[in-house]
Amino acid sequence: MRAASAGDAAALVSLLAADAVLVTDGGAEGRTFGRFCNLRQPLVGGKHVASFVAATSARGGLDVERHELNGRPAIVLLRGGAPFAALLLAVGDAKTQRIYFHADPARLRFLGRAAG
């Protein structure tokens, strides 16, 4: 979370598997954040994923909370106190292998604030 919040691509690369995959789901309407929009296909490669995360994180304006979703650790990004996106991480061999970035407003409305 620190590396992503700081937009530190080098630190992010060290946390990601070389073949890491980022999958985004902005719902039927898609989702934009600044000049970035829902990816049409998965983004493959730790360096590519790190660059994308660093570039989008540099935009700022979002609060970050740790959550548990579907029984797994997750990160929820909030804008104005409301969920903007949820990131679920698949970790193996001490590296993040997959990032599932859910930003569909219709589904996010069911998320509440983190407990505690």
Tab-separated table of C-alpha atoms in Angstrom:
chain	number	residue	atom	x	y	z
A	1	MET	CA	0.000	0.000	0.000
A	2	ARG	CA	2.885	2.371	0.749
A	3	ALA	CA	4.579	1.733	-2.600
A	4	ALA	CA	1.321	2.207	-4.513
A	5	SER	CA	0.338	5.338	-2.567
A	6	ALA	CA	3.766	6.850	-3.215
A	7	GLY	CA	3.663	5.941	-6.915
A	8	ASP	CA	6.962	4.084	-6.439
A	9	ALA	CA	7.160	1.845	-9.534
A	10	ALA	CA	10.535	0.343	-8.538
A	11	ALA	CA	9.214	-0.753	-5.148
A	12	LEU	CA	6.068	-2.135	-6.791
A	13	VAL	CA	8.115	-4.201	-9.259
A	14	SER	CA	9.905	-5.834	-6.322
A	15	LEU	CA	6.532	-6.895	-4.858
A	16	LEU	CA	5.103	-8.295	-8.091
A	17	ALA	CA	5.804	-11.557	-9.861
A	18	ALA	CA	7.527	-11.067	-13.218
A	19	ASP	CA	4.398	-12.429	-14.924
A	20	ALA	CA	1.892	-10.600	-12.693
A	21	VAL	CA	-1.528	-9.875	-14.190
A	22	LEU	CA	-3.873	-6.950	-13.523
A	23	VAL	CA	-7.537	-7.456	-14.428
A	24	THR	CA	-9.938	-4.510	-14.218
A	25	ASP	CA	-13.720	-4.533	-14.116
A	26	GLY	CA	-15.407	-1.152	-14.315
A	27	GLY	CA	-18.818	-2.607	-15.025
A	28	ALA	CA	-20.949	-2.262	-18.110
A	29	GLU	CA	-20.374	1.490	-18.371
A	30	GLY	CA	-16.642	1.293	-17.701
A	31	ARG	CA	-14.893	3.499	-15.158
A	32	THR	CA	-12.423	6.341	-15.548
A	33	PHE	CA	-10.001	7.973	-13.159
A	34	GLY	CA	-8.438	11.090	-14.612
A	35	ARG	CA	-7.155	10.097	-18.041
A	36	PHE	CA	-7.112	6.379	-17.146
A	37	CYS	CA	-10.010	4.107	-18.008
A	38	ASN	CA	-11.072	0.515	-17.636
A	39	LEU	CA	-8.572	-1.782	-19.362
A	40	ARG	CA	-10.074	-3.749	-22.249
A	41	GLN	CA	-7.827	-6.743	-21.600
A	42	PRO	CA	-5.625	-7.953	-18.739
A	43	LEU	CA	-2.326	-6.139	-18.276
A	44	VAL	CA	0.496	-8.685	-18.119
A	45	GLY	CA	3.995	-8.341	-16.666
A	46	GLY	CA	5.201	-7.023	-13.338
A	47	LYS	CA	6.851	-3.953	-14.867
A	48	HIS	CA	3.723	-3.032	-16.866
A	49	VAL	CA	1.455	-3.541	-13.862
A	50	ALA	CA	3.789	-1.511	-11.618
A	51	SER	CA	3.898	1.352	-14.114
A	52	PHE	CA	0.106	1.423	-14.407
A	53	VAL	CA	-0.408	1.326	-10.635
A	54	ALA	CA	2.232	4.030	-10.041
A	55	ALA	CA	0.723	6.296	-12.712
A	56	THR	CA	-2.833	5.945	-11.415
A	57	SER	CA	-1.750	6.282	-7.773
A	58	ALA	CA	0.003	9.552	-8.550
A	59	ARG	CA	-3.425	11.050	-9.300
A	60	GLY	CA	-4.237	11.007	-5.578
A	61	GLY	CA	-7.597	12.020	-4.182
A	62	LEU	CA	-8.457	8.546	-2.901
A	63	ASP	CA	-8.368	7.200	0.636
A	64	VAL	CA	-7.165	3.647	1.237
A	65	GLU	CA	-8.547	1.063	3.674
A	66	ARG	CA	-7.684	-2.550	4.315
A	67	HIS	CA	-10.680	-4.869	4.134
A	68	GLU	CA	-11.527	-8.517	3.958
A	69	LEU	CA	-13.620	-9.425	0.925
A	70	ASN	CA	-14.761	-12.927	0.069
A	71	GLY	CA	-12.645	-14.172	2.963
A	72	ARG	CA	-9.419	-12.675	1.559
A	73	PRO	CA	-7.396	-9.546	2.274
A	74	ALA	CA	-8.312	-6.645	0.027
A	75	ILE	CA	-7.756	-2.928	-0.415
A	76	VAL	CA	-10.703	-0.590	-0.835
A	77	LEU	CA	-10.175	2.835	-2.399
A	78	LEU	CA	-12.610	5.528	-1.280
A	79	ARG	CA	-13.528	8.844	-2.856
A	80	GLY	CA	-15.438	11.197	-0.586
A	81	GLY	CA	-16.050	8.348	1.869
A	82	ALA	CA	-17.734	6.127	-0.746
A	83	PRO	CA	-16.112	3.030	-2.295
A	84	PHE	CA	-14.459	3.831	-5.639
A	85	ALA	CA	-12.691	0.503	-6.238
A	86	ALA	CA	-11.752	-2.739	-4.529
A	87	LEU	CA	-8.486	-4.546	-5.163
A	88	LEU	CA	-8.191	-8.227	-4.390
A	89	LEU	CA	-4.691	-9.682	-4.433
A	90	ALA	CA	-3.608	-13.232	-5.191
A	91	VAL	CA	-0.236	-13.824	-3.574
A	92	GLY	CA	2.076	-16.798	-4.038
A	93	ASP	CA	5.779	-17.387	-3.537
A	94	ALA	CA	5.947	-14.084	-1.557
A	95	LYS	CA	4.955	-12.075	-4.668
A	96	THR	CA	1.670	-10.657	-5.895
A	97	GLN	CA	0.645	-12.837	-8.823
A	98	ARG	CA	-2.740	-11.349	-9.733
A	99	ILE	CA	-4.572	-8.123	-8.967
A	100	TYR	CA	-8.301	-7.978	-9.520
A	101	PHE	CA	-9.416	-4.335	-9.684
A	102	HIS	CA	-13.188	-4.050	-9.242
A	103	ALA	CA	-14.621	-0.594	-9.898
A	104	ASP	CA	-18.207	-1.314	-10.931
A	105	PRO	CA	-20.313	1.254	-9.024
A	106	ALA	CA	-23.352	-1.051	-9.073
A	107	ARG	CA	-21.478	-3.729	-7.121
A	108	LEU	CA	-19.373	-1.436	-4.928
A	109	ARG	CA	-22.435	0.110	-3.333
A	110	PHE	CA	-22.696	-3.020	-1.174
A	111	LEU	CA	-19.351	-2.315	0.523
A	112	GLY	CA	-19.335	-0.609	3.882
A	113	ARG	CA	-16.557	0.994	5.881
A	114	ALA	CA	-13.874	-1.270	7.294
A	115	ALA	CA	-14.619	-2.680	10.732
A	116	GLY	CA	-12.390	-1.284	13.481
